[in-house]
Tab-separated table of C-alpha atoms and ligand atoms in Angstrom:
chain	number	residue	atom	x	y	z
Z	1	MET	CA	130.474	63.425	105.428
Z	2	ALA	CA	130.959	66.447	107.658
Z	3	ALA	CA	134.298	66.765	109.405
Z	4	LYS	CA	134.112	66.493	113.143
Z	5	LEU	CA	134.617	69.859	114.734
Z	6	SER	CA	135.956	68.787	118.069
Z	7	GLY	CA	137.730	65.810	119.534
Z	8	PRO	CA	141.439	65.071	119.398
Z	9	VAL	CA	143.249	65.912	116.206
Z	10	HIS	CA	144.747	63.017	114.192
Z	11	PRO	CA	147.944	62.955	112.154
Z	12	GLY	CA	147.521	63.350	108.415
Z	13	LEU	CA	146.008	65.851	106.027
Z	14	MET	CA	143.478	68.329	107.341
Z	15	ARG	CA	141.646	70.969	105.339
Z	16	VAL	CA	141.051	74.416	106.834
Z	17	GLY	CA	139.286	76.797	104.449
Z	18	ASN	CA	141.194	76.336	101.192
Z	19	LEU	CA	144.411	75.248	102.900
Z	20	ASP	CA	145.655	71.665	103.167
Z	21	ILE	CA	147.583	71.215	106.374
Z	22	GLU	CA	149.706	68.192	107.186
Z	23	VAL	CA	149.251	67.462	110.884
Z	24	VAL	CA	152.186	65.886	112.704
Z	25	VAL	CA	151.625	64.821	116.311
Z	26	VAL	CA	154.673	65.075	118.564
Z	27	PRO	CA	153.834	63.941	122.121
Z	28	GLU	CA	156.621	66.027	123.706
Z	29	ARG	CA	155.304	69.283	122.234
Z	30	ASN	CA	153.231	71.651	124.300
Z	31	SER	CA	152.252	74.154	121.628
Z	32	VAL	CA	151.230	74.342	117.967
Z	33	ARG	CA	153.935	75.091	115.409
Z	34	LEU	CA	153.060	76.044	111.844
Z	35	THR	CA	155.605	75.863	109.050
Z	36	VAL	CA	155.419	76.548	105.328
Z	37	GLU	CA	158.001	74.401	103.550
Z	38	ARG	CA	159.949	75.475	100.502
Z	39	ASP	CA	157.642	73.391	98.291
Z	40	ALA	CA	154.668	75.249	99.851
Z	41	ARG	CA	153.504	72.332	101.980
Z	42	ILE	CA	152.032	73.520	105.257
Z	43	THR	CA	152.755	71.521	108.387
Z	44	ALA	CA	151.225	71.841	111.839
Z	45	THR	CA	153.256	70.142	114.539
Z	46	VAL	CA	150.977	69.642	117.532
Z	47	PRO	CA	150.956	68.019	120.972
Z	48	ALA	CA	149.146	64.685	121.399
Z	49	GLY	CA	145.455	64.971	122.282
Z	50	LEU	CA	145.102	68.538	121.009
Z	51	ASP	CA	141.503	69.531	120.322
Z	52	ARG	CA	140.688	69.765	116.636
Z	53	ALA	CA	138.590	72.921	117.015
Z	54	PHE	CA	141.457	74.577	118.869
Z	55	LEU	CA	143.841	73.771	116.018
Z	56	VAL	CA	141.400	75.078	113.392
Z	57	ASP	CA	141.173	78.365	115.314
Z	58	ALA	CA	144.943	78.568	115.651
Z	59	ILE	CA	145.352	78.063	111.899
Z	60	LYS	CA	142.652	80.591	111.058
Z	61	GLY	CA	144.307	83.096	113.365
Z	62	ARG	CA	147.513	82.821	111.363
Z	63	ARG	CA	145.973	82.741	107.898
Z	64	ARG	CA	147.517	86.082	106.905
Z	65	TRP	CA	150.967	84.821	107.888
Z	66	ILE	CA	150.446	81.556	105.968
Z	67	TYR	CA	149.383	83.399	102.794
Z	68	ASP	CA	152.403	85.696	103.040
Z	69	LYS	CA	154.689	82.685	103.342
Z	70	LEU	CA	153.021	80.891	100.430
Z	71	GLU	CA	153.444	83.964	98.284
Z	72	ALA	CA	157.115	84.207	99.233
Z	73	ARG	CA	157.601	80.536	98.267
Z	74	VAL	CA	156.185	81.202	94.801
Z	75	GLU	CA	158.582	84.116	94.371
Z	76	ASP	CA	161.424	81.858	95.517
Z	77	ALA	CA	160.581	79.290	92.861
Z	78	ALA	CA	160.558	82.006	90.187
Z	79	LEU	CA	163.969	83.272	91.339
Z	80	ARG	CA	165.632	79.913	91.571
Z	81	PRO	CA	167.823	79.523	88.514
Z	82	ALA	CA	167.777	76.509	86.194
Z	83	LYS	CA	171.206	75.454	84.962
Z	84	GLN	CA	172.131	75.020	81.325
Z	85	PHE	CA	175.522	73.358	81.900
Z	86	VAL	CA	177.344	75.551	79.438
Z	87	THR	CA	180.824	77.010	79.677
Z	88	GLY	CA	180.832	80.261	81.634
Z	89	GLU	CA	177.846	79.430	83.812
Z	90	GLY	CA	178.438	80.108	87.515
Z	91	PHE	CA	178.329	77.500	90.276
Z	92	LEU	CA	178.591	78.458	93.928
Z	93	TYR	CA	180.693	76.636	96.461
Z	94	LEU	CA	180.952	78.052	100.006
Z	95	GLY	CA	179.764	81.417	98.774
Z	96	ARG	CA	182.243	81.747	95.911
Z	97	ASN	CA	181.210	81.690	92.313
Z	98	TYR	CA	183.117	79.304	90.039
Z	99	ARG	CA	182.602	79.329	86.321
Z	100	LEU	CA	181.893	76.108	84.547
Z	101	LYS	CA	184.182	74.889	81.810
Z	102	ILE	CA	183.265	71.955	79.605
Z	103	VAL	CA	186.458	70.057	78.835
Z	104	ASP	CA	187.201	67.110	76.583
Z	105	GLU	CA	189.572	65.416	78.949
Z	106	ALA	CA	189.793	65.223	82.706
Z	107	PRO	CA	190.558	62.411	85.144
Z	108	PHE	CA	187.114	62.976	86.765
Z	109	PRO	CA	183.575	63.843	85.590
Z	110	VAL	CA	183.442	67.057	87.682
Z	111	GLY	CA	186.227	68.860	89.515
Z	112	LEU	CA	187.335	72.248	90.777
Z	113	VAL	CA	190.692	73.092	89.230
Z	114	ARG	CA	192.435	76.474	89.477
Z	115	GLY	CA	189.204	78.320	90.134
Z	116	ARG	CA	187.210	76.692	87.329
Z	117	MET	CA	184.518	74.069	87.698
Z	118	LEU	CA	185.418	71.460	85.105
Z	119	LEU	CA	182.799	69.181	83.612
Z	120	ARG	CA	183.919	66.469	81.242
Z	121	ARG	CA	182.050	66.581	77.950
Z	122	ASP	CA	181.178	62.876	77.903
Z	123	CYS	CA	179.363	63.409	81.226
Z	124	LEU	CA	177.130	66.219	79.970
Z	125	ASP	CA	174.149	63.862	79.902
Z	126	GLN	CA	174.420	63.382	83.661
Z	127	ALA	CA	175.702	66.884	84.418
Z	128	GLN	CA	173.188	67.479	87.204
Z	129	ASP	CA	173.897	64.217	89.020
Z	130	GLY	CA	177.622	64.693	88.480
Z	131	LEU	CA	177.599	68.125	90.071
Z	132	ILE	CA	175.444	66.991	92.976
Z	133	ALA	CA	177.874	64.117	93.539
Z	134	TRP	CA	180.708	66.630	93.504
Z	135	TYR	CA	179.001	68.837	96.135
Z	136	ARG	CA	178.388	65.785	98.286
Z	137	HIS	CA	181.959	64.579	97.971
Z	138	ARG	CA	183.695	67.935	98.425
Z	139	GLY	CA	181.283	69.079	101.143
Z	140	GLY	CA	181.546	65.716	102.842
Z	141	ALA	CA	185.300	66.228	103.191
Z	142	TRP	CA	185.037	69.832	104.401
Z	143	LEU	CA	182.099	69.606	106.766
Z	144	PRO	CA	183.319	67.313	109.600
Z	145	LYS	CA	186.304	69.598	110.254
Z	146	ARG	CA	183.999	72.584	110.278
Z	147	ALA	CA	181.457	70.925	112.573
Z	148	GLU	CA	183.870	69.600	115.165
Z	149	PRO	CA	184.720	72.849	117.013
Z	150	TRP	CA	181.025	73.805	117.101
Z	151	ALA	CA	180.076	70.377	118.466
Z	152	GLN	CA	182.764	70.646	121.128
Z	153	ARG	CA	181.707	74.130	122.143
Z	154	MET	CA	178.076	73.044	122.365
Z	155	GLN	CA	178.897	69.688	123.957
Z	156	ALA	CA	176.671	68.147	121.330
Z	157	PRO	CA	176.870	64.348	121.050
Z	158	LEU	CA	177.749	64.407	117.344
Z	159	GLU	CA	178.489	60.906	116.032
Z	160	ASN	CA	178.642	61.461	112.314
Z	161	ILE	CA	177.873	64.044	109.703
Z	162	ALA	CA	176.979	63.542	106.045
Z	163	VAL	CA	176.123	65.637	102.999
Z	164	ARG	CA	173.018	64.283	101.301
Z	165	ARG	CA	169.937	65.009	99.260
Z	166	LEU	CA	167.467	66.166	101.882
Z	167	GLY	CA	164.433	67.438	100.049
Z	168	TYR	CA	163.487	70.904	101.169
Z	169	ARG	CA	165.444	70.958	104.406
Z	170	TRP	CA	168.893	72.457	104.869
Z	171	GLY	CA	169.749	69.953	107.539
Z	172	SER	CA	168.355	67.167	109.663
Z	173	CYS	CA	169.470	65.074	112.601
Z	174	ASN	CA	168.561	61.902	114.441
Z	175	ARG	CA	168.614	60.634	117.981
Z	176	ASN	CA	171.830	58.695	117.414
Z	177	GLY	CA	173.921	61.818	116.976
Z	178	GLY	CA	173.794	61.795	113.188
Z	179	VAL	CA	173.574	65.129	111.377
Z	180	ASN	CA	172.780	65.438	107.670
Z	181	ILE	CA	173.339	68.565	105.643
Z	182	HIS	CA	171.725	69.142	102.250
Z	183	TRP	CA	174.289	69.253	99.429
Z	184	ALA	CA	172.736	72.547	98.245
Z	185	THR	CA	173.768	74.074	101.588
Z	186	MET	CA	177.366	73.811	100.382
Z	187	GLN	CA	176.670	76.664	97.965
Z	188	LEU	CA	176.253	79.050	100.910
Z	189	PRO	CA	179.033	81.134	102.460
Z	190	ALA	CA	180.707	79.283	105.322
Z	191	HIS	CA	179.192	81.532	108.026
Z	192	LEU	CA	175.709	80.509	106.857
Z	193	VAL	CA	176.648	76.831	106.692
Z	194	ASP	CA	177.710	77.400	110.300
Z	195	TYR	CA	174.187	78.520	111.167
Z	196	VAL	CA	172.746	75.314	109.665
Z	197	LEU	CA	175.319	73.290	111.615
Z	198	VAL	CA	174.642	75.036	114.920
Z	199	HIS	CA	170.891	74.649	114.373
Z	200	GLU	CA	171.204	70.890	113.849
Z	201	LEU	CA	173.723	70.444	116.663
Z	202	ALA	CA	171.331	72.257	119.010
Z	203	HIS	CA	168.696	69.686	118.011
Z	204	LEU	CA	170.967	66.980	119.411
Z	205	HIS	CA	170.177	68.589	122.787
Z	206	LYS	CA	166.596	69.560	122.095
Z	207	GLN	CA	164.469	68.001	119.338
Z	208	ASP	CA	161.855	70.742	119.000
Z	209	HIS	CA	161.966	74.488	118.326
Z	210	SER	CA	161.133	75.447	121.900
Z	211	ALA	CA	162.438	78.532	123.680
Z	212	GLU	CA	165.003	76.273	125.271
Z	213	PHE	CA	166.240	75.173	121.836
Z	214	TRP	CA	166.622	78.768	120.610
Z	215	SER	CA	168.469	79.744	123.762
Z	216	VAL	CA	171.055	77.022	123.023
Z	217	VAL	CA	171.427	78.445	119.500
Z	218	ALA	CA	171.645	82.045	120.768
Z	219	ARG	CA	174.233	81.160	123.386
Z	220	THR	CA	176.427	79.553	120.756
Z	221	MET	CA	175.806	82.045	117.975
Z	222	PRO	CA	174.601	85.433	119.297
Z	223	ASP	CA	173.978	86.795	115.774
Z	224	TYR	CA	172.029	83.743	114.622
Z	225	GLN	CA	168.936	85.805	113.738
Z	226	GLN	CA	170.836	87.814	111.135
Z	227	ARG	CA	172.322	84.634	109.716
Z	228	ARG	CA	168.920	82.958	109.590
Z	229	ALA	CA	167.470	85.951	107.729
Z	230	ARG	CA	170.380	85.826	105.248
Z	231	LEU	CA	169.821	82.105	104.791
Z	232	ASP	CA	166.137	82.716	104.023
Z	233	ARG	CA	167.023	85.281	101.383
Z	234	LEU	CA	170.052	83.626	99.821
Z	235	GLY	CA	168.593	80.158	100.089
Z	236	ALA	CA	165.892	81.116	97.604
Z	237	LEU	CA	168.543	81.914	95.002
Z	238	LEU	CA	170.523	78.706	95.246
Z	239	TRP	CA	170.562	76.029	92.615
Z	240	LEU	CA	168.175	73.291	93.733
Z	241	PRO	CA	167.093	71.310	90.691
Z	242	GLU	CA	163.761	69.516	90.492
Z	243	GLY	CA	164.161	65.812	90.938
Z	244	SER	CA	167.116	66.267	93.284
Z	245	GLN	CA	164.844	66.273	96.300
Z	246	GLN	CA	165.276	62.652	97.355
I	1	ZN	ZN1	165.154	72.836	113.429
């Protein structure tokens, strides 16, 4: 069956050349936005009723850019370290590197004590989950205090903030004033966590990535472009284990 060339585009998978594109229809949008996720999925966020042929042309016009991004994602995956959970291995928290120490006794499975990341030996089997839980717990205590002054400055209706597993996104938010930050974000230096926070808080004003959205970000954080570039580069080096995406 031949694909229809024109008519309104529908949400779901669409093939253009050898690319699979996930189409997401957002009625409030007035332009096409293409993104290449960290797992190399390609998403086109489009306005309702957009002509299919128009979208195909738009995607073809940006093919070079898409291939560059896909290539960069492959390099990212090759750079991203796998952890062995052995004494001496480094774990980042807020941009500082803490060396792991496997210990026989500790009152907790994972903990940061006097500059060492302690992991209790009887928890080695669940080392990954234990460390993720630690990032969520420690980050969950640190983050609200960090977010509050930004939220006040931006007059963002922040209701609650949580550190979670968020797949391939650094942060997300919802219409009820909830902001979620990926636990892996807590490995970044604080000034880059700030960028993720400001980005999500700006979404509480504006859901999309329109010019208006970016002007809110720029007003709050004039050097956001440098921080975003750093996040792109550093983000690729962070520990983000397979199977921790949910
Ligand atoms: Zn965003």
